[in-house]
GROMACS .gro file of C-alpha atoms in nm:
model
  251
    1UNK     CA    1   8.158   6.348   6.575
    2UNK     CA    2   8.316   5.997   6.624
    3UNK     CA    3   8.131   5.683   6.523
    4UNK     CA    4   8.303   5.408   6.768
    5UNK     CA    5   8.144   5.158   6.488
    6UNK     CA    6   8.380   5.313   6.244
    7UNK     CA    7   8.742   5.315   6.446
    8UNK     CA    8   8.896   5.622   6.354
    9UNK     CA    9   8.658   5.820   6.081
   10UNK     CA   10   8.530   6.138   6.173
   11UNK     CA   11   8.219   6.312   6.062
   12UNK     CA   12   8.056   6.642   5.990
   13UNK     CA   13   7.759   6.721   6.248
   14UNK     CA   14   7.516   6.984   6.210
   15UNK     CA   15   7.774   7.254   6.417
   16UNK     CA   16   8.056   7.191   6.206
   17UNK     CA   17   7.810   7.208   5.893
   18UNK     CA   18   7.667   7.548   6.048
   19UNK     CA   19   8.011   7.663   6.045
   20UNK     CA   20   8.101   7.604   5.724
   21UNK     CA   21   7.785   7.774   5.611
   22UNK     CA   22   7.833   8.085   5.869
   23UNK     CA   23   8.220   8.076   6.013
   24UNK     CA   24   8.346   8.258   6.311
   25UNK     CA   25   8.650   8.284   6.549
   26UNK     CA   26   8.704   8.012   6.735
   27UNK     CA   27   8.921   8.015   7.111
   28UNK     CA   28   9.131   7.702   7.224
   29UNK     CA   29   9.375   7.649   7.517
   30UNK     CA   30   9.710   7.657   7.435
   31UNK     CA   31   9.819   7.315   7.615
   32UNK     CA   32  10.109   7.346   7.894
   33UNK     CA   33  10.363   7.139   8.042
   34UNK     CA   34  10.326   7.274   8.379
   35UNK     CA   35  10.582   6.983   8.536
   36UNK     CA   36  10.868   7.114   8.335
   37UNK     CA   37  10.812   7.485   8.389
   38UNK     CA   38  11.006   7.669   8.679
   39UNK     CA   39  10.830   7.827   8.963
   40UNK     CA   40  10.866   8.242   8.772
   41UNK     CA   41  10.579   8.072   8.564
   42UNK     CA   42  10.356   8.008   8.864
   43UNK     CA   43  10.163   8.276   8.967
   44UNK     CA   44   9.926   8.283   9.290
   45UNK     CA   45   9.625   8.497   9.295
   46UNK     CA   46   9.757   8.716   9.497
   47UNK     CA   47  10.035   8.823   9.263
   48UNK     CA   48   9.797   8.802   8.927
   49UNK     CA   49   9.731   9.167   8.812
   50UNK     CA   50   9.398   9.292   8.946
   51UNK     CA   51   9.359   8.951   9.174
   52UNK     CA   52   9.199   8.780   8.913
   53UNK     CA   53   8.974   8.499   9.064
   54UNK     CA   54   8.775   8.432   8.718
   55UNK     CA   55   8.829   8.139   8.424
   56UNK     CA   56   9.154   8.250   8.297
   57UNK     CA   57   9.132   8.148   8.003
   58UNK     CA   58   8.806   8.311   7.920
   59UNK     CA   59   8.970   8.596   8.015
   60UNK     CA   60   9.247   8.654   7.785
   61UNK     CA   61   8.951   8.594   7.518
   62UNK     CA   62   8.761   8.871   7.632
   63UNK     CA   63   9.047   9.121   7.689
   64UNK     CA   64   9.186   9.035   7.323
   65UNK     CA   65   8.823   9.137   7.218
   66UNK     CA   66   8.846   9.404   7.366
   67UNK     CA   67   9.167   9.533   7.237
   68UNK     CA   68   8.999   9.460   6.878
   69UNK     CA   69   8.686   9.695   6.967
   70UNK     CA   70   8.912   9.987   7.141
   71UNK     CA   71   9.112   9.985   6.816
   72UNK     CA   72   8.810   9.977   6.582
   73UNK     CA   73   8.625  10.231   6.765
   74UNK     CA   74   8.996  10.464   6.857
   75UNK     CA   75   8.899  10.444   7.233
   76UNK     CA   76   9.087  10.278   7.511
   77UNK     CA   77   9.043   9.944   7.653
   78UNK     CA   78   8.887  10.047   7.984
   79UNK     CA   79   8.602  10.259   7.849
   80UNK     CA   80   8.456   9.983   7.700
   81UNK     CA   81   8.508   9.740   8.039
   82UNK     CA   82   8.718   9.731   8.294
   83UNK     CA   83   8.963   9.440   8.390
   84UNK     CA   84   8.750   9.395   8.716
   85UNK     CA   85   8.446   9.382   8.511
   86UNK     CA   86   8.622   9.114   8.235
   87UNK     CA   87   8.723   8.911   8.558
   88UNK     CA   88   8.374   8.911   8.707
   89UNK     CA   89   8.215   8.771   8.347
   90UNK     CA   90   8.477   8.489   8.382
   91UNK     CA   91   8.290   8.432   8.727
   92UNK     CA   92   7.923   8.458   8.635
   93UNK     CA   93   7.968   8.364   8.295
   94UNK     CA   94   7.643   8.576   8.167
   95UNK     CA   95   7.469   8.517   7.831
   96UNK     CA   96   7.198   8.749   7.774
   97UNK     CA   97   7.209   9.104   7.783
   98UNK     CA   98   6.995   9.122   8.173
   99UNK     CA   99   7.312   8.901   8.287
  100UNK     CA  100   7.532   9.145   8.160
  101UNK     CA  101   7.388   9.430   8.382
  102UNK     CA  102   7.419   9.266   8.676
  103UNK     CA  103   7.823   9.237   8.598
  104UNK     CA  104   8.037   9.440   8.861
  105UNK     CA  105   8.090   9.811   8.679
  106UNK     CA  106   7.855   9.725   8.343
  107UNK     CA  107   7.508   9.897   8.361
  108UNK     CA  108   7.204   9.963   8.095
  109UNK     CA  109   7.389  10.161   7.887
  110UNK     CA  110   7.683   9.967   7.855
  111UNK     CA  111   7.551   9.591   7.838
  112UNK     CA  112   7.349   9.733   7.549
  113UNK     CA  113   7.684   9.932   7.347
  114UNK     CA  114   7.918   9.699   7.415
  115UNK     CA  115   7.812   9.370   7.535
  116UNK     CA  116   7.645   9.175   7.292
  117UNK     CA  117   7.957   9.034   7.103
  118UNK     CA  118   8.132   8.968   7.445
  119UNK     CA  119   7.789   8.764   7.547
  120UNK     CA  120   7.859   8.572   7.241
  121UNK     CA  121   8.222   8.429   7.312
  122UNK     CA  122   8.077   8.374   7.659
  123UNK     CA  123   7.784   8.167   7.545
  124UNK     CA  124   8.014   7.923   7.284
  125UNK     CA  125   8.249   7.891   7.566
  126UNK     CA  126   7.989   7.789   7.824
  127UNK     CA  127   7.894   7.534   7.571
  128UNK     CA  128   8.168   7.387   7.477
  129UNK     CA  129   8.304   7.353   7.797
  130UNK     CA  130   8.009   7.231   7.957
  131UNK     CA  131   8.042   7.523   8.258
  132UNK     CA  132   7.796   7.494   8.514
  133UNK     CA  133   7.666   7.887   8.594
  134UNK     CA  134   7.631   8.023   8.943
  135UNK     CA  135   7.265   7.993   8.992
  136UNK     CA  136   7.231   8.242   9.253
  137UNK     CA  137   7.277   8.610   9.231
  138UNK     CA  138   7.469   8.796   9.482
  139UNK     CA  139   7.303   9.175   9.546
  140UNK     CA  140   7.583   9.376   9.568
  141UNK     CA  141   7.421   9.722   9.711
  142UNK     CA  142   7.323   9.832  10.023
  143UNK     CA  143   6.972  10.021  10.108
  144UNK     CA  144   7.081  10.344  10.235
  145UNK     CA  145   7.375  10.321   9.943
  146UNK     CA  146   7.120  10.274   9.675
  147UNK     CA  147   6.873  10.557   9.775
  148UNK     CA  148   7.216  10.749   9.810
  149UNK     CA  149   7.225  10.712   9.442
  150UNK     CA  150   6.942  10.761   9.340
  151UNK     CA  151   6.916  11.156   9.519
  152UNK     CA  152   7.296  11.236   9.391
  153UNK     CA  153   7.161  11.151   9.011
  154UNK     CA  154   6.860  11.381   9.046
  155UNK     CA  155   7.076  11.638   9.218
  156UNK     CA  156   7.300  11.638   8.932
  157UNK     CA  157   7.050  11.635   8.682
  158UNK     CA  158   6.921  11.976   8.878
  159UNK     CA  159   7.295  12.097   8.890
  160UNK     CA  160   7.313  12.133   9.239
  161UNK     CA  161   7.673  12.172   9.351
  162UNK     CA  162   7.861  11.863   9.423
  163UNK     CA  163   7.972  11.993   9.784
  164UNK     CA  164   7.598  12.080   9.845
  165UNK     CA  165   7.481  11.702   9.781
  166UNK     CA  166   7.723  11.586  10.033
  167UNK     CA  167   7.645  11.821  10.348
  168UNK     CA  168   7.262  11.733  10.297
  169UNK     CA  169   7.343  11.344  10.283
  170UNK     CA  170   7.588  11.348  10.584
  171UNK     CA  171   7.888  11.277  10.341
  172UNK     CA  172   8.234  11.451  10.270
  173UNK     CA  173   8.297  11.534   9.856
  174UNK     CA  174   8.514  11.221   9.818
  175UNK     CA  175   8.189  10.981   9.927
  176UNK     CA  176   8.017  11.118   9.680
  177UNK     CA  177   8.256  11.122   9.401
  178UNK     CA  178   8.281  10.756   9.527
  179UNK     CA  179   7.953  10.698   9.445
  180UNK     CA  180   7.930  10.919   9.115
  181UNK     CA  181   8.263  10.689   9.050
  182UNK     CA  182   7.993  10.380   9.050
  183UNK     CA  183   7.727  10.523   8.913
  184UNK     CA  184   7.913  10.609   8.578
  185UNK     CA  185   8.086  10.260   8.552
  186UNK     CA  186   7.808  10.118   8.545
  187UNK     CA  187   7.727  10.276   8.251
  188UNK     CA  188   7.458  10.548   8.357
  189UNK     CA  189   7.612  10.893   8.233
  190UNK     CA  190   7.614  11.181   8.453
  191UNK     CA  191   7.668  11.572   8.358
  192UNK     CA  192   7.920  11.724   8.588
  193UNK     CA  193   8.048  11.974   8.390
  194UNK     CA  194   7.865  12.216   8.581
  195UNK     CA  195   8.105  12.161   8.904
  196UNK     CA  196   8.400  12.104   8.681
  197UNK     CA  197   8.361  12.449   8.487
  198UNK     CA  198   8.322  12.648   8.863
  199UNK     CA  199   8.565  12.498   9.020
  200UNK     CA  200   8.853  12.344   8.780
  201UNK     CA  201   9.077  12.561   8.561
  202UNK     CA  202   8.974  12.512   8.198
  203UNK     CA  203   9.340  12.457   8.070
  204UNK     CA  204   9.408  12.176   8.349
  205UNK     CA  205   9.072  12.013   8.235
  206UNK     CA  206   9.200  11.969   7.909
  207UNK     CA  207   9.527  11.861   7.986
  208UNK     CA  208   9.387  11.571   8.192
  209UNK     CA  209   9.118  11.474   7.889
  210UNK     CA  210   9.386  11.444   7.678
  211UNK     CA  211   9.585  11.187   7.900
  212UNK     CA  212   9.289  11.019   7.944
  213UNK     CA  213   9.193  11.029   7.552
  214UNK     CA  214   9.573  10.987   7.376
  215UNK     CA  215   9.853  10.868   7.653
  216UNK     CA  216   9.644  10.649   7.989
  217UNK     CA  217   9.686  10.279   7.907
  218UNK     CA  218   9.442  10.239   8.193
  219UNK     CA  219   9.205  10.468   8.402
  220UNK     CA  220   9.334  10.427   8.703
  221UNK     CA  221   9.375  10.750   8.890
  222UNK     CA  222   9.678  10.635   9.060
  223UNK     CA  223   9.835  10.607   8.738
  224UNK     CA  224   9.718  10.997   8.642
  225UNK     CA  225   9.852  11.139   8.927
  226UNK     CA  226  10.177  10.977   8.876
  227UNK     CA  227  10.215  11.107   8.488
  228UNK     CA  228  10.072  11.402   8.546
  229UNK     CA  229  10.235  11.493   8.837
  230UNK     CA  230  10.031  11.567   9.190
  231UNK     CA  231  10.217  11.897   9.254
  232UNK     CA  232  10.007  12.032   8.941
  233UNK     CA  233   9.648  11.835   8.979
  234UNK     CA  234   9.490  11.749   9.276
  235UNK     CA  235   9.335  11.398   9.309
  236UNK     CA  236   8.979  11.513   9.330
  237UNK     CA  237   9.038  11.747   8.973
  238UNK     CA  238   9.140  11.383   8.818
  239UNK     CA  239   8.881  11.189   8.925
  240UNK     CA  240   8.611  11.432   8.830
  241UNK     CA  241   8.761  11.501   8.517
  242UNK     CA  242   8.800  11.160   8.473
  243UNK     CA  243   8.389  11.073   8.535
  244UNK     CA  244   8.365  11.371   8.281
  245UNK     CA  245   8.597  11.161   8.018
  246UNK     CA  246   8.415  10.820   8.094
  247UNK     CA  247   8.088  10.968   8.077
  248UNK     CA  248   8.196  11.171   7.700
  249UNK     CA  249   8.336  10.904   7.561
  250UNK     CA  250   8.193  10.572   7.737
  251UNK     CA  251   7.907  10.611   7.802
   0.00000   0.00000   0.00000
């Protein structure tokens, strides 16, 4: 704290006294001359990776966390959140675990593994930076999507076939992986293996849970297809194998 009786003395308060007692990371900005930079250092939204609309710099912090977790743990970055889900904390800015589920792609299950230490940073950098939270929350489902949901997860948990669920609810297999797609990121694990041991060969299943597990830098299925090569998988076999890997390993 400054005393502005005592012209240039600083003193202890009861944080800094807390941290000597307890310490922990602390996150600055790195300051930047923005006047003498060229326009390649500009970037619009538009061009930012992922369209990032959150606090920026709260962002980096959370992604270097979790590149610290994924490295600890051996898993990789997006099984423990997503960029879209990093980007939508640097929006809401949520500090108790009930925020945390309400965070684009971050359920129950995952607010509760992984999100206490990324509600931490959060919280100190709310506070220190005297951020004003959105007050209101936004409800992001639909009715009709919602009780969608809720009859795919009890079909699954009865193993009825994938293709089955879809006819009944008026939907094709690719709305419904859509919606498995969802479920799972948000952190609810599902038990497809069922569907992927009828109708997948065994030997391409575990040829695209090892991508996922020891070469994909992201889970993007775009990216699978490409490395893997779409004469030899189809789209659909990635992204259910890929719910299967999320829901092993993530989950």
């Amino acid at each position: 704290d400054k005393d502005i009786e005592q012209y240039g003395v600083l003193k202890i308060n009861a944080k800094g006294r807390a941290f000597i007692e307890k310490p922990y990371t602390v996150f600055i900005a790195k300051d930047h001359d923005y006047e003498s930079s060229g326009n390649d250092d500009i970037l619009t939204r538009s061009q930012a990776k992922g369209g990032q609309a959150g606090d920026a710099v709260l962002f980096a912090m959370l992604k270097e966390l979790r590149k610290d977790i994924s490295k600890k743990d051996k898993i990789p970055p997006f099984v423990i959140f997503q960029d879209p889900s990093l980007d939508d904390m640097c929006i809401q800015f949520p500090i108790t675990i009930e925020e945390m589920q309400r965070i684009t792609g971050v359920g129950a299950g995952k607010a509760k593994k992984y999100g206490q230490p990324f509600l931490d940073i959060i919280k100190i950098y709310v506070e220190e930076n005297d951020i004003a939270r959105p007050q209101d929350v936004v409800v992001k489902t639909v009715a009709n999507k919602s009780i969608s949901k809720v009859f795919i997860i009890k079909s699954i948990d009865r193993k009825l076939s994938l293709k089955d669920i879809a006819v009944s609810k008026g939907l094709t297999l690719d709305d419904v992986i859509d919606q498995i797609e969802h479920i799972v990121n948000s952190g609810t694990k599902l038990d497809i293996n069922y569907f992927i041991n009828e109708h997948l060969d065994e030997y391409d299943v575990e040829d695209i849970m090892t991508y996922f597990n020891e070469e994909a830098e992201t889970d993007s299925v775009q990216d699978a297809i490409d490395e893997l090569g779409e004469e030899d998988y189809t789209e659909t076999a990635i992204r259910l194998v890929r719910i299967k890997y999320l829901c092993e390993v993530g989950s």
